[in-house]
């Protein structure tokens, strides 16, 4: 039986040892049609973990989009797309070495699970049984705990089928891992289509009732990952409401209207326009780090969620998803201590995240769409990233 995720209140209201490998940086030549031929993905050794486990990098291209993915954390190490003049650049923040990912990554490009976002005090009760999770964000559990899916080595199977190329990633999370009940068998498919879209399909099954909320944590900078601030990027989010948070960034349970607040992205506006408005929610997040309640709710097929555009390059990103929520994180905690693939330091606001998801702390918020998965059910969600210039 396939789990049908619930509609959101009638739509909207209602991440050690020697390393090899690196990443490609900005390069010229070829527009959206260039590199359209999608040969089978190519594997190279990226590095070795402290326990001797090898980490590989997979390179694939199709429809003008070039993608590099690591077996460690399912990390998108680079994603290159052309600008209006056909010049490619890597638009995903990341590192050149496995050591950096292990030691200090703020989830750059990673697959997130078992539960994307926060769970209050790392606790929830399901079917009368209390579960204590790994706590790694103050008093709360964030992105699956201290050793979430972002820090696991995934099995990777490449494919080239018809006009599509991609990777099938799989990981089995043992019963009790990071405190979560049930053995969770997870499969995530990365597909590059002939149009250059990057599609992510998530699936999972369990042998015991549990909660699941999978997502991807790419930090986007459409001008190029080493180009500096994204404050001038124009963002539109198809949402009339968002979920306000407390000082620990846990939702209060309210679905608040965005109108008249810095959270109103119903029409495209520069990301930085309201970042310095003295609004309590902006202060709590040190910028934007909130969940938007998508107008479309939960859908069987990916529906429009957001559009991001860089005026300087003309590059655009359009996100469609089956999920009911979108976490917009404005790179608030990039603090000048990390050096990216372009050899430059990442500072606050040098990238942003748009994470499709169910809502934060949903296991403790009965009014939020359910994230419960039971034996015999299959968790399925899809998010599509479409690029243009």
PDB file of C-alpha atoms in Angstrom, residues 118-367:
ATOM      1  CA  UNK A 118      13.857  20.055  13.727  1.00  0.00           C
ATOM      2  CA  UNK A 119      12.036  17.924  16.271  1.00  0.00           C
ATOM      3  CA  UNK A 120      11.504  19.661  19.602  1.00  0.00           C
ATOM      4  CA  UNK A 121      13.722  18.313  22.404  1.00  0.00           C
ATOM      5  CA  UNK A 122      14.445  15.303  20.163  1.00  0.00           C
ATOM      6  CA  UNK A 123      11.302  13.607  21.421  1.00  0.00           C
ATOM      7  CA  UNK A 124       8.049  12.327  20.041  1.00  0.00           C
ATOM      8  CA  UNK A 125       5.427   9.793  20.997  1.00  0.00           C
ATOM      9  CA  UNK A 126       3.980   7.360  18.464  1.00  0.00           C
ATOM     10  CA  UNK A 127       1.263   4.837  19.231  1.00  0.00           C
ATOM     11  CA  UNK A 128       1.741   5.465  22.952  1.00  0.00           C
ATOM     12  CA  UNK A 129       5.512   4.833  22.918  1.00  0.00           C
ATOM     13  CA  UNK A 130       7.927   7.692  23.636  1.00  0.00           C
ATOM     14  CA  UNK A 131      11.078   7.940  21.522  1.00  0.00           C
ATOM     15  CA  UNK A 132      14.210   9.913  22.438  1.00  0.00           C
ATOM     16  CA  UNK A 133      16.277  10.972  19.435  1.00  0.00           C
ATOM     17  CA  UNK A 134      19.841  12.182  19.032  1.00  0.00           C
ATOM     18  CA  UNK A 135      19.970  15.854  20.069  1.00  0.00           C
ATOM     19  CA  UNK A 136      22.374  17.982  18.023  1.00  0.00           C
ATOM     20  CA  UNK A 137      20.912  21.481  17.785  1.00  0.00           C
ATOM     21  CA  UNK A 138      20.756  22.929  21.257  1.00  0.00           C
ATOM     22  CA  UNK A 139      17.940  21.039  22.943  1.00  0.00           C
ATOM     23  CA  UNK A 140      16.514  19.807  19.644  1.00  0.00           C
ATOM     24  CA  UNK A 141      17.159  17.133  17.021  1.00  0.00           C
ATOM     25  CA  UNK A 142      18.081  18.534  13.606  1.00  0.00           C
ATOM     26  CA  UNK A 143      18.202  16.720  10.255  1.00  0.00           C
ATOM     27  CA  UNK A 144      18.089  13.222  11.734  1.00  0.00           C
ATOM     28  CA  UNK A 145      20.562  13.739  14.588  1.00  0.00           C
ATOM     29  CA  UNK A 146      24.332  13.778  15.021  1.00  0.00           C
ATOM     30  CA  UNK A 147      24.863  10.965  12.477  1.00  0.00           C
ATOM     31  CA  UNK A 148      22.033  11.493  10.039  1.00  0.00           C
ATOM     32  CA  UNK A 149      21.760  10.334   6.449  1.00  0.00           C
ATOM     33  CA  UNK A 150      24.112  13.173   5.429  1.00  0.00           C
ATOM     34  CA  UNK A 151      26.977  11.336   7.205  1.00  0.00           C
ATOM     35  CA  UNK A 152      26.289   7.851   5.838  1.00  0.00           C
ATOM     36  CA  UNK A 153      27.890   6.167   2.800  1.00  0.00           C
ATOM     37  CA  UNK A 154      25.170   5.265   0.338  1.00  0.00           C
ATOM     38  CA  UNK A 155      25.138   2.450  -2.206  1.00  0.00           C
ATOM     39  CA  UNK A 156      25.038   4.020  -5.686  1.00  0.00           C
ATOM     40  CA  UNK A 157      23.836   2.449  -8.929  1.00  0.00           C
ATOM     41  CA  UNK A 158      24.210   4.482 -12.144  1.00  0.00           C
ATOM     42  CA  UNK A 159      21.725   4.296 -14.971  1.00  0.00           C
ATOM     43  CA  UNK A 160      21.102   5.594 -18.478  1.00  0.00           C
ATOM     44  CA  UNK A 161      17.575   4.936 -19.622  1.00  0.00           C
ATOM     45  CA  UNK A 162      16.099   6.450 -22.753  1.00  0.00           C
ATOM     46  CA  UNK A 163      16.927  10.142 -22.700  1.00  0.00           C
ATOM     47  CA  UNK A 164      17.559  10.188 -18.929  1.00  0.00           C
ATOM     48  CA  UNK A 165      20.721   9.552 -16.912  1.00  0.00           C
ATOM     49  CA  UNK A 166      20.992   9.280 -13.183  1.00  0.00           C
ATOM     50  CA  UNK A 167      21.905   7.558  -9.955  1.00  0.00           C
ATOM     51  CA  UNK A 168      19.945   5.303  -7.633  1.00  0.00           C
ATOM     52  CA  UNK A 169      21.107   5.722  -4.066  1.00  0.00           C
ATOM     53  CA  UNK A 170      20.101   3.356  -1.287  1.00  0.00           C
ATOM     54  CA  UNK A 171      20.683   3.117   2.434  1.00  0.00           C
ATOM     55  CA  UNK A 172      19.273   0.890   5.184  1.00  0.00           C
ATOM     56  CA  UNK A 173      18.855   2.643   8.510  1.00  0.00           C
ATOM     57  CA  UNK A 174      18.757   0.140  11.377  1.00  0.00           C
ATOM     58  CA  UNK A 175      16.022   0.052  13.965  1.00  0.00           C
ATOM     59  CA  UNK A 176      16.999   2.507  16.699  1.00  0.00           C
ATOM     60  CA  UNK A 177      19.523   4.462  14.632  1.00  0.00           C
ATOM     61  CA  UNK A 178      19.652   7.977  16.091  1.00  0.00           C
ATOM     62  CA  UNK A 179      16.701   6.877  18.247  1.00  0.00           C
ATOM     63  CA  UNK A 180      14.217   6.338  15.427  1.00  0.00           C
ATOM     64  CA  UNK A 181      12.047   3.231  15.528  1.00  0.00           C
ATOM     65  CA  UNK A 182      11.972   0.706  12.678  1.00  0.00           C
ATOM     66  CA  UNK A 183      14.388  -0.484  10.009  1.00  0.00           C
ATOM     67  CA  UNK A 184      14.012   2.086   7.252  1.00  0.00           C
ATOM     68  CA  UNK A 185      14.939   1.059   3.709  1.00  0.00           C
ATOM     69  CA  UNK A 186      15.506   4.248   1.728  1.00  0.00           C
ATOM     70  CA  UNK A 187      15.959   4.742  -2.007  1.00  0.00           C
ATOM     71  CA  UNK A 188      16.636   8.127  -3.584  1.00  0.00           C
ATOM     72  CA  UNK A 189      16.864   8.571  -7.351  1.00  0.00           C
ATOM     73  CA  UNK A 190      18.723  11.499  -8.910  1.00  0.00           C
ATOM     74  CA  UNK A 191      17.742  11.956 -12.549  1.00  0.00           C
ATOM     75  CA  UNK A 192      19.039  14.426 -15.136  1.00  0.00           C
ATOM     76  CA  UNK A 193      16.492  14.712 -17.909  1.00  0.00           C
ATOM     77  CA  UNK A 194      17.123  15.620 -21.545  1.00  0.00           C
ATOM     78  CA  UNK A 195      15.903  19.093 -20.695  1.00  0.00           C
ATOM     79  CA  UNK A 196      18.579  19.441 -17.985  1.00  0.00           C
ATOM     80  CA  UNK A 197      16.133  19.177 -15.097  1.00  0.00           C
ATOM     81  CA  UNK A 198      17.381  17.596 -11.868  1.00  0.00           C
ATOM     82  CA  UNK A 199      14.638  15.372 -10.483  1.00  0.00           C
ATOM     83  CA  UNK A 200      14.812  13.782  -7.019  1.00  0.00           C
ATOM     84  CA  UNK A 201      12.508  10.885  -6.162  1.00  0.00           C
ATOM     85  CA  UNK A 202      12.437   9.683  -2.575  1.00  0.00           C
ATOM     86  CA  UNK A 203      11.047   6.311  -1.417  1.00  0.00           C
ATOM     87  CA  UNK A 204      11.165   4.448   1.892  1.00  0.00           C
ATOM     88  CA  UNK A 205       9.597   1.481   3.684  1.00  0.00           C
ATOM     89  CA  UNK A 206       9.680   0.424   7.317  1.00  0.00           C
ATOM     90  CA  UNK A 207       9.052  -2.689   9.421  1.00  0.00           C
ATOM     91  CA  UNK A 208       7.773  -0.656  12.359  1.00  0.00           C
ATOM     92  CA  UNK A 209       5.797   2.520  12.687  1.00  0.00           C
ATOM     93  CA  UNK A 210       8.117   5.520  12.429  1.00  0.00           C
ATOM     94  CA  UNK A 211       8.322   9.091  11.142  1.00  0.00           C
ATOM     95  CA  UNK A 212      10.036  10.136   7.910  1.00  0.00           C
ATOM     96  CA  UNK A 213      10.789  13.486   6.280  1.00  0.00           C
ATOM     97  CA  UNK A 214      13.475  13.358   3.564  1.00  0.00           C
ATOM     98  CA  UNK A 215      14.926  16.331   1.709  1.00  0.00           C
ATOM     99  CA  UNK A 216      17.981  17.776  -0.051  1.00  0.00           C
ATOM    100  CA  UNK A 217      20.141  20.527   1.454  1.00  0.00           C
ATOM    101  CA  UNK A 218      21.765  22.228  -1.539  1.00  0.00           C
ATOM    102  CA  UNK A 219      22.993  25.775  -0.931  1.00  0.00           C
ATOM    103  CA  UNK A 220      22.253  27.693  -4.123  1.00  0.00           C
ATOM    104  CA  UNK A 221      24.099  30.656  -5.601  1.00  0.00           C
ATOM    105  CA  UNK A 222      23.019  31.093  -9.199  1.00  0.00           C
ATOM    106  CA  UNK A 223      25.782  33.615  -9.907  1.00  0.00           C
ATOM    107  CA  UNK A 224      28.356  30.897  -9.065  1.00  0.00           C
ATOM    108  CA  UNK A 225      29.280  29.361  -5.718  1.00  0.00           C
ATOM    109  CA  UNK A 226      32.249  31.669  -5.118  1.00  0.00           C
ATOM    110  CA  UNK A 227      30.607  34.881  -6.297  1.00  0.00           C
ATOM    111  CA  UNK A 228      29.551  36.250  -2.919  1.00  0.00           C
ATOM    112  CA  UNK A 229      26.184  37.301  -1.562  1.00  0.00           C
ATOM    113  CA  UNK A 230      22.828  36.116  -2.910  1.00  0.00           C
ATOM    114  CA  UNK A 231      21.026  39.142  -1.486  1.00  0.00           C
ATOM    115  CA  UNK A 232      20.202  40.368  -5.002  1.00  0.00           C
ATOM    116  CA  UNK A 233      18.720  37.034  -6.112  1.00  0.00           C
ATOM    117  CA  UNK A 234      15.017  37.396  -6.756  1.00  0.00           C
ATOM    118  CA  UNK A 235      12.841  34.811  -5.003  1.00  0.00           C
ATOM    119  CA  UNK A 236       9.164  33.998  -5.284  1.00  0.00           C
ATOM    120  CA  UNK A 237       7.436  31.377  -3.099  1.00  0.00           C
ATOM    121  CA  UNK A 238       3.909  30.205  -3.848  1.00  0.00           C
ATOM    122  CA  UNK A 239       2.665  30.492  -0.291  1.00  0.00           C
ATOM    123  CA  UNK A 240       0.240  32.746   1.537  1.00  0.00           C
ATOM    124  CA  UNK A 241       1.253  31.340   4.938  1.00  0.00           C
ATOM    125  CA  UNK A 242       4.326  30.257   6.893  1.00  0.00           C
ATOM    126  CA  UNK A 243       4.978  28.580  10.261  1.00  0.00           C
ATOM    127  CA  UNK A 244       6.312  31.023  12.874  1.00  0.00           C
ATOM    128  CA  UNK A 245       8.879  29.643  15.318  1.00  0.00           C
ATOM    129  CA  UNK A 246      10.036  30.139  18.884  1.00  0.00           C
ATOM    130  CA  UNK A 247      13.583  31.112  19.875  1.00  0.00           C
ATOM    131  CA  UNK A 248      14.736  27.496  19.294  1.00  0.00           C
ATOM    132  CA  UNK A 249      13.310  27.585  15.749  1.00  0.00           C
ATOM    133  CA  UNK A 250      10.520  25.154  16.630  1.00  0.00           C
ATOM    134  CA  UNK A 251       7.140  25.976  15.051  1.00  0.00           C
ATOM    135  CA  UNK A 252       4.555  27.396  17.402  1.00  0.00           C
ATOM    136  CA  UNK A 253       1.769  25.578  15.543  1.00  0.00           C
ATOM    137  CA  UNK A 254       0.384  28.709  13.955  1.00  0.00           C
ATOM    138  CA  UNK A 255      -0.011  29.063  10.203  1.00  0.00           C
ATOM    139  CA  UNK A 256       0.509  32.794   9.897  1.00  0.00           C
ATOM    140  CA  UNK A 257      -0.263  34.935   6.893  1.00  0.00           C
ATOM    141  CA  UNK A 258       2.761  36.359   5.080  1.00  0.00           C
ATOM    142  CA  UNK A 259       1.007  39.530   4.001  1.00  0.00           C
ATOM    143  CA  UNK A 260       2.487  42.679   5.505  1.00  0.00           C
ATOM    144  CA  UNK A 261       5.566  40.824   6.815  1.00  0.00           C
ATOM    145  CA  UNK A 262       9.130  40.190   5.588  1.00  0.00           C
ATOM    146  CA  UNK A 263       7.923  36.661   4.755  1.00  0.00           C
ATOM    147  CA  UNK A 264       5.808  37.768   1.824  1.00  0.00           C
ATOM    148  CA  UNK A 265       7.452  36.290  -1.292  1.00  0.00           C
ATOM    149  CA  UNK A 266       4.236  35.824  -3.219  1.00  0.00           C
ATOM    150  CA  UNK A 267       5.687  38.179  -5.800  1.00  0.00           C
ATOM    151  CA  UNK A 268       9.389  37.954  -6.619  1.00  0.00           C
ATOM    152  CA  UNK A 269      11.610  40.260  -4.583  1.00  0.00           C
ATOM    153  CA  UNK A 270      15.340  40.439  -3.761  1.00  0.00           C
ATOM    154  CA  UNK A 271      16.286  38.016  -0.994  1.00  0.00           C
ATOM    155  CA  UNK A 272      18.044  40.764   0.928  1.00  0.00           C
ATOM    156  CA  UNK A 273      15.265  43.326   0.785  1.00  0.00           C
ATOM    157  CA  UNK A 274      13.757  42.490   4.184  1.00  0.00           C
ATOM    158  CA  UNK A 275      16.658  40.643   5.831  1.00  0.00           C
ATOM    159  CA  UNK A 276      17.336  43.560   8.139  1.00  0.00           C
ATOM    160  CA  UNK A 277      13.760  44.360   9.101  1.00  0.00           C
ATOM    161  CA  UNK A 278      13.354  44.372  12.886  1.00  0.00           C
ATOM    162  CA  UNK A 279      10.776  41.559  12.932  1.00  0.00           C
ATOM    163  CA  UNK A 280      10.870  39.034  15.792  1.00  0.00           C
ATOM    164  CA  UNK A 281      10.816  36.048  13.441  1.00  0.00           C
ATOM    165  CA  UNK A 282      13.758  37.443  11.449  1.00  0.00           C
ATOM    166  CA  UNK A 283      15.621  37.925  14.727  1.00  0.00           C
ATOM    167  CA  UNK A 284      14.918  34.332  15.809  1.00  0.00           C
ATOM    168  CA  UNK A 285      16.284  32.957  12.522  1.00  0.00           C
ATOM    169  CA  UNK A 286      19.086  35.517  12.183  1.00  0.00           C
ATOM    170  CA  UNK A 287      17.479  35.931   8.793  1.00  0.00           C
ATOM    171  CA  UNK A 288      15.089  33.548   7.100  1.00  0.00           C
ATOM    172  CA  UNK A 289      15.082  29.963   8.395  1.00  0.00           C
ATOM    173  CA  UNK A 290      11.406  29.116   8.215  1.00  0.00           C
ATOM    174  CA  UNK A 291       8.903  26.789   6.610  1.00  0.00           C
ATOM    175  CA  UNK A 292       6.521  28.206   4.040  1.00  0.00           C
ATOM    176  CA  UNK A 293       3.125  26.508   3.765  1.00  0.00           C
ATOM    177  CA  UNK A 294       2.780  25.963   0.035  1.00  0.00           C
ATOM    178  CA  UNK A 295      -0.573  26.984  -1.388  1.00  0.00           C
ATOM    179  CA  UNK A 296      -0.837  23.743  -3.377  1.00  0.00           C
ATOM    180  CA  UNK A 297      -0.651  21.478  -0.309  1.00  0.00           C
ATOM    181  CA  UNK A 298       0.321  17.809  -0.753  1.00  0.00           C
ATOM    182  CA  UNK A 299      -0.032  16.762  -4.384  1.00  0.00           C
ATOM    183  CA  UNK A 300       0.242  13.481  -6.285  1.00  0.00           C
ATOM    184  CA  UNK A 301       2.415  15.162  -8.914  1.00  0.00           C
ATOM    185  CA  UNK A 302       5.023  17.912  -8.444  1.00  0.00           C
ATOM    186  CA  UNK A 303       3.403  21.308  -8.299  1.00  0.00           C
ATOM    187  CA  UNK A 304       4.986  24.745  -8.463  1.00  0.00           C
ATOM    188  CA  UNK A 305       6.649  25.872  -5.228  1.00  0.00           C
ATOM    189  CA  UNK A 306       9.259  28.565  -5.912  1.00  0.00           C
ATOM    190  CA  UNK A 307      11.303  30.461  -8.493  1.00  0.00           C
ATOM    191  CA  UNK A 308      14.793  31.854  -7.910  1.00  0.00           C
ATOM    192  CA  UNK A 309      16.561  34.172 -10.378  1.00  0.00           C
ATOM    193  CA  UNK A 310      19.994  35.783 -10.493  1.00  0.00           C
ATOM    194  CA  UNK A 311      19.713  39.045 -12.449  1.00  0.00           C
ATOM    195  CA  UNK A 312      23.462  39.231 -13.189  1.00  0.00           C
ATOM    196  CA  UNK A 313      23.714  35.880 -15.024  1.00  0.00           C
ATOM    197  CA  UNK A 314      20.105  35.370 -15.981  1.00  0.00           C
ATOM    198  CA  UNK A 315      20.126  31.887 -14.446  1.00  0.00           C
ATOM    199  CA  UNK A 316      16.850  30.707 -12.996  1.00  0.00           C
ATOM    200  CA  UNK A 317      15.792  27.816 -10.788  1.00  0.00           C
ATOM    201  CA  UNK A 318      12.210  26.643 -10.636  1.00  0.00           C
ATOM    202  CA  UNK A 319      11.176  24.123  -7.992  1.00  0.00           C
ATOM    203  CA  UNK A 320       8.154  21.852  -8.218  1.00  0.00           C
ATOM    204  CA  UNK A 321       7.347  19.305  -5.528  1.00  0.00           C
ATOM    205  CA  UNK A 322       4.736  16.964  -4.148  1.00  0.00           C
ATOM    206  CA  UNK A 323       5.547  18.222  -0.665  1.00  0.00           C
ATOM    207  CA  UNK A 324       3.433  20.704   1.335  1.00  0.00           C
ATOM    208  CA  UNK A 325       6.274  22.821   2.715  1.00  0.00           C
ATOM    209  CA  UNK A 326       9.417  24.654   1.667  1.00  0.00           C
ATOM    210  CA  UNK A 327      12.150  25.622   4.127  1.00  0.00           C
ATOM    211  CA  UNK A 328      13.846  28.807   2.956  1.00  0.00           C
ATOM    212  CA  UNK A 329      17.189  29.245   4.750  1.00  0.00           C
ATOM    213  CA  UNK A 330      19.116  32.388   3.807  1.00  0.00           C
ATOM    214  CA  UNK A 331      22.626  31.120   4.663  1.00  0.00           C
ATOM    215  CA  UNK A 332      22.505  32.811   8.050  1.00  0.00           C
ATOM    216  CA  UNK A 333      25.125  30.629   9.729  1.00  0.00           C
ATOM    217  CA  UNK A 334      27.863  30.793   7.100  1.00  0.00           C
ATOM    218  CA  UNK A 335      30.439  32.585   9.224  1.00  0.00           C
ATOM    219  CA  UNK A 336      33.630  33.049   7.180  1.00  0.00           C
ATOM    220  CA  UNK A 337      35.335  29.887   8.501  1.00  0.00           C
ATOM    221  CA  UNK A 338      34.699  27.655   5.463  1.00  0.00           C
ATOM    222  CA  UNK A 339      36.526  27.694   2.097  1.00  0.00           C
ATOM    223  CA  UNK A 340      34.550  26.468  -0.886  1.00  0.00           C
ATOM    224  CA  UNK A 341      35.374  24.709  -4.136  1.00  0.00           C
ATOM    225  CA  UNK A 342      36.191  28.023  -5.811  1.00  0.00           C
ATOM    226  CA  UNK A 343      38.896  28.758  -3.233  1.00  0.00           C
ATOM    227  CA  UNK A 344      36.982  31.597  -1.595  1.00  0.00           C
ATOM    228  CA  UNK A 345      35.601  31.946   1.915  1.00  0.00           C
ATOM    229  CA  UNK A 346      31.860  31.538   2.422  1.00  0.00           C
ATOM    230  CA  UNK A 347      30.320  34.331   4.457  1.00  0.00           C
ATOM    231  CA  UNK A 348      26.790  34.917   5.694  1.00  0.00           C
ATOM    232  CA  UNK A 349      24.325  35.012   2.830  1.00  0.00           C
ATOM    233  CA  UNK A 350      26.651  33.532   0.194  1.00  0.00           C
ATOM    234  CA  UNK A 351      24.112  30.806  -0.543  1.00  0.00           C
ATOM    235  CA  UNK A 352      20.530  29.902   0.254  1.00  0.00           C
ATOM    236  CA  UNK A 353      18.559  26.692   0.698  1.00  0.00           C
ATOM    237  CA  UNK A 354      15.110  25.811  -0.593  1.00  0.00           C
ATOM    238  CA  UNK A 355      14.239  22.484   1.037  1.00  0.00           C
ATOM    239  CA  UNK A 356      11.015  20.760   0.032  1.00  0.00           C
ATOM    240  CA  UNK A 357       9.572  18.986   3.053  1.00  0.00           C
ATOM    241  CA  UNK A 358       6.802  18.187   5.447  1.00  0.00           C
ATOM    242  CA  UNK A 359       6.716  20.627   8.316  1.00  0.00           C
ATOM    243  CA  UNK A 360       9.280  20.871  11.153  1.00  0.00           C
ATOM    244  CA  UNK A 361       8.277  19.137  14.389  1.00  0.00           C
ATOM    245  CA  UNK A 362       5.246  17.541  12.746  1.00  0.00           C
ATOM    246  CA  UNK A 363       5.495  14.435  15.014  1.00  0.00           C
ATOM    247  CA  UNK A 364       4.607  16.750  17.910  1.00  0.00           C
ATOM    248  CA  UNK A 365       2.094  18.922  16.069  1.00  0.00           C
ATOM    249  CA  UNK A 366      -1.156  17.028  15.395  1.00  0.00           C
ATOM    250  CA  UNK A 367      -2.520  19.808  13.196  1.00  0.00           C
TER     251      UNK A 367
END
